[in-house]
Each structure stands twice: as C-alpha cells, then as structure tokens.
C-alpha cells in the first residue's frame, strides 16, 4: 500500500523502529520487505537478522523523556497484565506471578497499584486480583491518557506490556517482564533487556525474582534519545 502511494505521488517511504517477529517465512532476497523505501530500521536484533535491516530504536524514544515527567507516581508495586495476544495458559501464569509479588509487597507494607493500558483487555487480570488491590488503587486508561503513565524510580513492576517495560525501566524502576506469546512478546522484552533495563524476564514457566538494583537504561537515556532525535531530524529536516 505504501509503495503504491509512492508510485502515485512520489512520496518518500520511511519505516522506523519496526518489530517484525515472528517472521512468517524467510525473506526472499530478490523482493525484500521494504523494497523502494528511503529509510528503514528495526528495534530488535531478531528482526534485523531476519530481514537484513539496520538495528535502531523504538519510536517511543522520541517522547520518552516527556512521558516520564508527566505524572508523579507514588512508590509501590505496579501491575499491568494483558489478556489479549496470549498463548494458552500464559495469561493465568502471568496473573499468578503478579499475585505472588503483590502478596509479598503487602507483607512488606508496600502498596500495590494496577494500571490499565488498554480498556477491558487489561481489566480481566485486575478482576483476578481485586481482592489484593483495592479499586482506589486501580488506575484506568482514561487517567493514564489524561495525566500520563505513572512512572518513577521508586517503583517495582510486573507487566506483560512491552512499552511499559521500556518506559518504566527508563524511569529507573525495577521489574519483572512477563512474556505471554512465544516468538512475539519474548522478542519485544528481550530487546528492552538488551538496552539495559535490568528487569527479570519471565518468558516461560519460570518465575524469576524481582531485581534488587535498576538497570543502566535510565543512565543511558540521554544518549539514546539523542540518537533517536538525530534520526528523526535527518528524515524530517526543519522547515526554513
């Protein structure tokens, strides 16, 4: 579709921060996926290897600094578990892991919060732990949209969401990233770990411990955001 637009209008074609796993079939060398594009990169090594493309950064790095500063979040344990895009049994396993962490937090006197990233889809997990997290500490998507994702270095997280892993780790939070779909979410979470999130990864039946120290992503954030903004500036030069 994008190539057709380019042929009709002469528009340049860009694809940045792509995630292309799982590869449904080997990429034929004579008809590459992004043939005719002016600029392409991907956000994970597996996608780069499968299609012979440059490894770049997720486009969230363009606005990540502003998102971290939008909402002052109290310290505590934060949970967000999706019920969509999950392999059989992985949703329930993710809920059980989250419940274990919430119960441990309660014993330490730490408050737990639940964040809804997608309305409805993320509510199913909350329904299974509402006995542990009161409704007053349920943060609906509407609040996230209006006031920003609650992010701080004083948090711990249990989440299946790729971008929450990325943003929270960039803010200095510790956490456990839960993979719910083999070949898809494990690749996503591994890409954030490769950037230095420092988070534990629960990608199979394992239930790793919460990290005791944050990763290096927060310290490396200025360089990473500068790199992404330089890419955007090269693609979209300022108008004069």
mmCIF file of C-alpha atoms in Angstrom:
data_model
loop_
_atom_site.group_PDB
_atom_site.id
_atom_site.type_symbol
_atom_site.label_atom_id
_atom_site.label_comp_id
_atom_site.label_asym_id
_atom_site.label_seq_id
_atom_site.Cartn_x
_atom_site.Cartn_y
_atom_site.Cartn_z
ATOM 1 C CA UNK A 1 0.000 0.000 0.000
ATOM 2 C CA UNK A 2 2.770 2.443 0.876
ATOM 3 C CA UNK A 3 4.666 1.592 -2.304
ATOM 4 C CA UNK A 4 1.523 2.282 -4.351
ATOM 5 C CA UNK A 5 1.186 5.722 -2.749
ATOM 6 C CA UNK A 6 4.833 6.427 -3.518
ATOM 7 C CA UNK A 7 4.389 5.397 -7.149
ATOM 8 C CA UNK A 8 1.367 7.676 -7.498
ATOM 9 C CA UNK A 9 2.676 10.709 -5.628
ATOM 10 C CA UNK A 10 6.445 10.416 -5.429
ATOM 11 C CA UNK A 11 6.277 10.422 -1.611
ATOM 12 C CA UNK A 12 9.326 9.149 0.216
ATOM 13 C CA UNK A 13 8.878 5.991 2.285
ATOM 14 C CA UNK A 14 10.165 5.585 5.829
ATOM 15 C CA UNK A 15 9.835 2.726 8.333
ATOM 16 C CA UNK A 16 11.411 3.209 11.746
ATOM 17 C CA UNK A 17 11.512 1.207 14.963
ATOM 18 C CA UNK A 18 9.843 -1.800 13.353
ATOM 19 C CA UNK A 19 9.254 -5.120 15.150
ATOM 20 C CA UNK A 20 8.957 -7.879 12.550
ATOM 21 C CA UNK A 21 8.897 -11.061 14.618
ATOM 22 C CA UNK A 22 7.818 -13.732 14.177
ATOM 23 C CA UNK A 23 8.927 -13.977 10.560
ATOM 24 C CA UNK A 24 6.167 -15.892 8.792
ATOM 25 C CA UNK A 25 8.521 -17.016 6.034
ATOM 26 C CA UNK A 26 12.147 -16.485 5.016
ATOM 27 C CA UNK A 27 12.579 -13.082 3.378
ATOM 28 C CA UNK A 28 13.373 -13.672 -0.309
ATOM 29 C CA UNK A 29 16.482 -11.735 -1.310
ATOM 30 C CA UNK A 30 15.051 -10.659 -4.665
ATOM 31 C CA UNK A 31 11.966 -8.980 -3.138
ATOM 32 C CA UNK A 32 12.978 -7.504 0.224
ATOM 33 C CA UNK A 33 10.177 -6.498 2.561
ATOM 34 C CA UNK A 34 10.939 -2.775 2.322
ATOM 35 C CA UNK A 35 11.970 -2.588 -1.337
ATOM 36 C CA UNK A 36 11.886 1.020 -2.515
ATOM 37 C CA UNK A 37 11.900 2.573 0.967
ATOM 38 C CA UNK A 38 14.194 5.527 1.568
ATOM 39 C CA UNK A 39 14.960 4.730 5.206
ATOM 40 C CA UNK A 40 14.300 1.610 7.315
ATOM 41 C CA UNK A 41 15.357 0.274 10.687
ATOM 42 C CA UNK A 42 14.055 -2.163 13.306
ATOM 43 C CA UNK A 43 14.003 -2.213 17.097
ATOM 44 C CA UNK A 44 15.206 -5.759 17.837
ATOM 45 C CA UNK A 45 18.130 -7.897 16.722
ATOM 46 C CA UNK A 46 15.959 -10.822 15.574
ATOM 47 C CA UNK A 47 14.101 -8.574 13.103
ATOM 48 C CA UNK A 48 17.380 -7.111 11.872
ATOM 49 C CA UNK A 49 18.843 -10.576 11.296
ATOM 50 C CA UNK A 50 15.734 -11.978 9.595
ATOM 51 C CA UNK A 51 15.440 -9.172 7.059
ATOM 52 C CA UNK A 52 18.970 -7.825 6.791
ATOM 53 C CA UNK A 53 17.995 -4.442 8.203
ATOM 54 C CA UNK A 54 19.681 -1.873 10.421
ATOM 55 C CA UNK A 55 19.113 -2.179 14.163
ATOM 56 C CA UNK A 56 17.655 1.066 15.519
ATOM 57 C CA UNK A 57 15.444 2.138 18.406
ATOM 58 C CA UNK A 58 11.732 2.061 19.116
ATOM 59 C CA UNK A 59 9.963 5.294 18.179
ATOM 60 C CA UNK A 60 8.912 5.789 21.811
ATOM 61 C CA UNK A 61 12.383 7.234 22.397
ATOM 62 C CA UNK A 62 11.184 10.381 20.624
ATOM 63 C CA UNK A 63 8.848 11.215 23.513
ATOM 64 C CA UNK A 64 10.053 9.075 26.380
ATOM 65 C CA UNK A 65 11.581 11.917 28.429
ATOM 66 C CA UNK A 66 8.365 13.941 28.356
ATOM 67 C CA UNK A 67 6.258 10.939 29.335
ATOM 68 C CA UNK A 68 8.431 10.184 32.355
ATOM 69 C CA UNK A 69 7.865 13.733 33.620
ATOM 70 C CA UNK A 70 4.095 13.901 33.056
ATOM 71 C CA UNK A 71 2.899 12.194 36.212
ATOM 72 C CA UNK A 72 4.437 11.971 39.672
ATOM 73 C CA UNK A 73 3.824 8.412 40.843
ATOM 74 C CA UNK A 74 3.941 7.244 44.456
ATOM 75 C CA UNK A 75 6.328 4.464 45.357
ATOM 76 C CA UNK A 76 4.915 0.965 45.243
ATOM 77 C CA UNK A 77 4.397 -2.146 43.160
ATOM 78 C CA UNK A 78 2.608 -1.596 39.841
ATOM 79 C CA UNK A 79 0.929 -4.316 37.794
ATOM 80 C CA UNK A 80 -0.378 -4.426 34.218
ATOM 81 C CA UNK A 81 -1.204 -7.788 32.642
ATOM 82 C CA UNK A 82 -2.883 -8.145 29.252
ATOM 83 C CA UNK A 83 -5.438 -10.806 28.391
ATOM 84 C CA UNK A 84 -5.048 -10.496 24.615
ATOM 85 C CA UNK A 85 -2.319 -11.901 22.345
ATOM 86 C CA UNK A 86 -1.513 -14.660 24.846
ATOM 87 C CA UNK A 87 -0.582 -18.289 24.303
ATOM 88 C CA UNK A 88 -2.756 -20.868 26.119
ATOM 89 C CA UNK A 89 -2.053 -20.784 29.840
ATOM 90 C CA UNK A 90 0.216 -17.755 29.738
ATOM 91 C CA UNK A 91 -2.401 -15.248 30.897
ATOM 92 C CA UNK A 92 -3.172 -17.275 34.017
ATOM 93 C CA UNK A 93 0.536 -17.833 34.669
ATOM 94 C CA UNK A 94 1.144 -14.093 34.433
ATOM 95 C CA UNK A 95 -1.688 -13.378 36.868
ATOM 96 C CA UNK A 96 -0.344 -15.934 39.333
ATOM 97 C CA UNK A 97 3.142 -14.431 39.171
ATOM 98 C CA UNK A 98 1.697 -10.959 39.741
ATOM 99 C CA UNK A 99 -0.391 -12.171 42.673
ATOM 100 C CA UNK A 100 2.711 -13.656 44.281
ATOM 101 C CA UNK A 101 4.536 -10.336 44.002
ATOM 102 C CA UNK A 102 1.530 -8.361 45.304
ATOM 103 C CA UNK A 103 1.202 -10.660 48.312
ATOM 104 C CA UNK A 104 4.921 -10.287 49.046
ATOM 105 C CA UNK A 105 4.589 -6.499 48.764
ATOM 106 C CA UNK A 106 1.686 -6.495 51.218
ATOM 107 C CA UNK A 107 3.769 -8.398 53.746
ATOM 108 C CA UNK A 108 6.445 -5.693 53.443
ATOM 109 C CA UNK A 109 3.857 -2.945 53.850
ATOM 110 C CA UNK A 110 4.212 -1.804 50.221
ATOM 111 C CA UNK A 111 1.115 -0.620 48.378
ATOM 112 C CA UNK A 112 0.199 -2.245 45.070
ATOM 113 C CA UNK A 113 -1.450 -0.474 42.119
ATOM 114 C CA UNK A 114 -2.988 -1.793 38.930
ATOM 115 C CA UNK A 115 -2.580 0.128 35.643
ATOM 116 C CA UNK A 116 -4.961 -0.355 32.706
ATOM 117 C CA UNK A 117 -3.129 0.211 29.401
ATOM 118 C CA UNK A 118 -5.978 -0.942 27.138
ATOM 119 C CA UNK A 119 -9.562 -0.656 28.451
ATOM 120 C CA UNK A 120 -11.222 -4.000 29.005
ATOM 121 C CA UNK A 121 -8.309 -6.067 27.733
ATOM 122 C CA UNK A 122 -6.261 -5.267 30.830
ATOM 123 C CA UNK A 123 -9.205 -5.353 33.236
ATOM 124 C CA UNK A 124 -9.507 -9.143 33.187
ATOM 125 C CA UNK A 125 -6.318 -9.552 35.206
ATOM 126 C CA UNK A 126 -7.393 -6.909 37.696
ATOM 127 C CA UNK A 127 -10.628 -8.823 38.294
ATOM 128 C CA UNK A 128 -8.473 -11.778 39.348
ATOM 129 C CA UNK A 129 -6.538 -9.744 41.895
ATOM 130 C CA UNK A 130 -9.129 -7.222 43.082
ATOM 131 C CA UNK A 131 -9.061 -8.974 46.454
ATOM 132 C CA UNK A 132 -5.458 -7.779 46.808
ATOM 133 C CA UNK A 133 -5.578 -4.355 45.111
ATOM 134 C CA UNK A 134 -8.477 -2.072 46.138
ATOM 135 C CA UNK A 135 -10.387 -0.151 43.486
ATOM 136 C CA UNK A 136 -8.944 3.096 44.828
ATOM 137 C CA UNK A 137 -5.554 1.919 43.514
ATOM 138 C CA UNK A 138 -6.863 0.885 40.093
ATOM 139 C CA UNK A 139 -5.570 3.382 37.503
ATOM 140 C CA UNK A 140 -7.869 3.349 34.445
ATOM 141 C CA UNK A 141 -6.685 4.047 30.927
ATOM 142 C CA UNK A 142 -8.567 7.355 30.902
ATOM 143 C CA UNK A 143 -6.379 8.589 33.760
ATOM 144 C CA UNK A 144 -3.212 7.394 32.004
ATOM 145 C CA UNK A 145 -4.283 9.158 28.803
ATOM 146 C CA UNK A 146 -5.030 12.430 30.611
ATOM 147 C CA UNK A 147 -2.250 12.566 33.177
ATOM 148 C CA UNK A 148 0.404 10.193 31.833
ATOM 149 C CA UNK A 149 1.696 6.793 32.796
ATOM 150 C CA UNK A 150 2.685 6.704 36.484
ATOM 151 C CA UNK A 151 6.467 6.345 36.371
ATOM 152 C CA UNK A 152 9.204 6.774 38.961
ATOM 153 C CA UNK A 153 12.459 5.243 40.107
ATOM 154 C CA UNK A 154 10.788 4.254 43.400
ATOM 155 C CA UNK A 155 8.599 1.635 41.729
ATOM 156 C CA UNK A 156 8.668 -2.051 41.025
ATOM 157 C CA UNK A 157 6.580 -3.539 38.202
ATOM 158 C CA UNK A 158 5.107 -6.796 36.986
ATOM 159 C CA UNK A 159 3.861 -6.356 33.432
ATOM 160 C CA UNK A 160 3.398 -8.112 30.122
ATOM 161 C CA UNK A 161 3.305 -4.818 28.218
ATOM 162 C CA UNK A 162 6.384 -4.062 26.089
ATOM 163 C CA UNK A 163 6.160 -0.273 26.226
ATOM 164 C CA UNK A 164 5.521 -0.228 29.979
ATOM 165 C CA UNK A 165 8.704 -2.292 30.380
ATOM 166 C CA UNK A 166 10.559 0.248 28.226
ATOM 167 C CA UNK A 167 9.167 3.402 29.847
ATOM 168 C CA UNK A 168 9.305 2.225 33.461
ATOM 169 C CA UNK A 169 12.869 0.939 33.119
ATOM 170 C CA UNK A 170 13.867 4.232 31.506
ATOM 171 C CA UNK A 171 12.446 5.989 34.569
ATOM 172 C CA UNK A 172 14.675 3.831 36.785
ATOM 173 C CA UNK A 173 12.063 1.361 38.026
ATOM 174 C CA UNK A 174 12.840 -2.287 38.672
ATOM 175 C CA UNK A 175 10.545 -5.021 37.421
ATOM 176 C CA UNK A 176 9.618 -8.377 36.014
ATOM 177 C CA UNK A 177 8.551 -8.524 32.361
ATOM 178 C CA UNK A 178 6.232 -11.428 31.599
ATOM 179 C CA UNK A 179 6.162 -12.910 28.119
ATOM 180 C CA UNK A 180 2.696 -14.073 27.073
ATOM 181 C CA UNK A 181 3.301 -15.042 23.431
ATOM 182 C CA UNK A 182 6.318 -17.057 22.313
ATOM 183 C CA UNK A 183 8.153 -15.615 19.334
ATOM 184 C CA UNK A 184 6.433 -12.251 19.735
ATOM 185 C CA UNK A 185 6.466 -10.780 23.242
ATOM 186 C CA UNK A 186 9.639 -12.572 24.285
ATOM 187 C CA UNK A 187 11.461 -10.839 21.396
ATOM 188 C CA UNK A 188 9.983 -7.483 22.448
ATOM 189 C CA UNK A 189 11.015 -7.840 26.100
ATOM 190 C CA UNK A 190 14.454 -9.186 25.202
ATOM 191 C CA UNK A 191 15.037 -6.050 23.103
ATOM 192 C CA UNK A 192 14.435 -3.846 26.163
ATOM 193 C CA UNK A 193 16.657 -6.061 28.296
ATOM 194 C CA UNK A 194 19.373 -5.645 25.646
ATOM 195 C CA UNK A 195 19.138 -1.877 26.141
ATOM 196 C CA UNK A 196 19.918 -2.332 29.846
ATOM 197 C CA UNK A 197 16.516 -2.412 31.529
ATOM 198 C CA UNK A 198 17.902 -4.709 34.229
ATOM 199 C CA UNK A 199 14.498 -6.394 34.565
ATOM 200 C CA UNK A 200 13.952 -10.086 35.146
ATOM 201 C CA UNK A 201 12.269 -11.886 32.240
ATOM 202 C CA UNK A 202 9.558 -14.488 32.842
ATOM 203 C CA UNK A 203 9.206 -15.862 29.325
ATOM 204 C CA UNK A 204 8.281 -19.494 30.001
ATOM 205 C CA UNK A 205 7.243 -21.318 33.151
ATOM 206 C CA UNK A 206 9.945 -19.598 35.195
ATOM 207 C CA UNK A 207 9.106 -17.193 37.996
ATOM 208 C CA UNK A 208 12.206 -15.023 38.470
ATOM 209 C CA UNK A 209 12.853 -12.821 41.474
ATOM 210 C CA UNK A 210 12.416 -9.069 41.429
ATOM 211 C CA UNK A 211 15.770 -7.396 40.633
ATOM 212 C CA UNK A 212 17.426 -5.669 43.568
ATOM 213 C CA UNK A 213 19.064 -2.930 41.507
ATOM 214 C CA UNK A 214 17.873 -0.897 38.488
ATOM 215 C CA UNK A 215 19.499 -1.403 35.118
ATOM 216 C CA UNK A 216 21.593 1.018 33.101
ATOM 217 C CA UNK A 217 18.805 2.222 30.777
ATOM 218 C CA UNK A 218 17.999 5.304 32.860
ATOM 219 C CA UNK A 219 21.640 6.458 32.801
ATOM 220 C CA UNK A 220 21.908 5.771 29.062
ATOM 221 C CA UNK A 221 18.627 7.506 28.228
ATOM 222 C CA UNK A 222 20.071 10.906 27.197
ATOM 223 C CA UNK A 223 22.338 9.272 24.609
ATOM 224 C CA UNK A 224 19.578 7.009 23.310
ATOM 225 C CA UNK A 225 17.037 9.817 22.956
ATOM 226 C CA UNK A 226 19.634 11.986 21.228
ATOM 227 C CA UNK A 227 20.318 9.162 18.792
ATOM 228 C CA UNK A 228 16.615 8.764 18.005
ATOM 229 C CA UNK A 229 16.059 12.509 17.607
ATOM 230 C CA UNK A 230 19.027 12.701 15.251
ATOM 231 C CA UNK A 231 17.368 10.039 13.105
ATOM 232 C CA UNK A 232 14.078 11.974 13.095
ATOM 233 C CA UNK A 233 15.905 15.180 12.241
ATOM 234 C CA UNK A 234 17.604 13.544 9.268
ATOM 235 C CA UNK A 235 14.296 12.184 7.956
ATOM 236 C CA UNK A 236 12.281 15.344 8.631
ATOM 237 C CA UNK A 237 14.676 18.306 8.364
ATOM 238 C CA UNK A 238 13.420 21.583 9.848
ATOM 239 C CA UNK A 239 11.441 23.817 7.538
ATOM 240 C CA UNK A 240 13.067 27.148 6.715
#
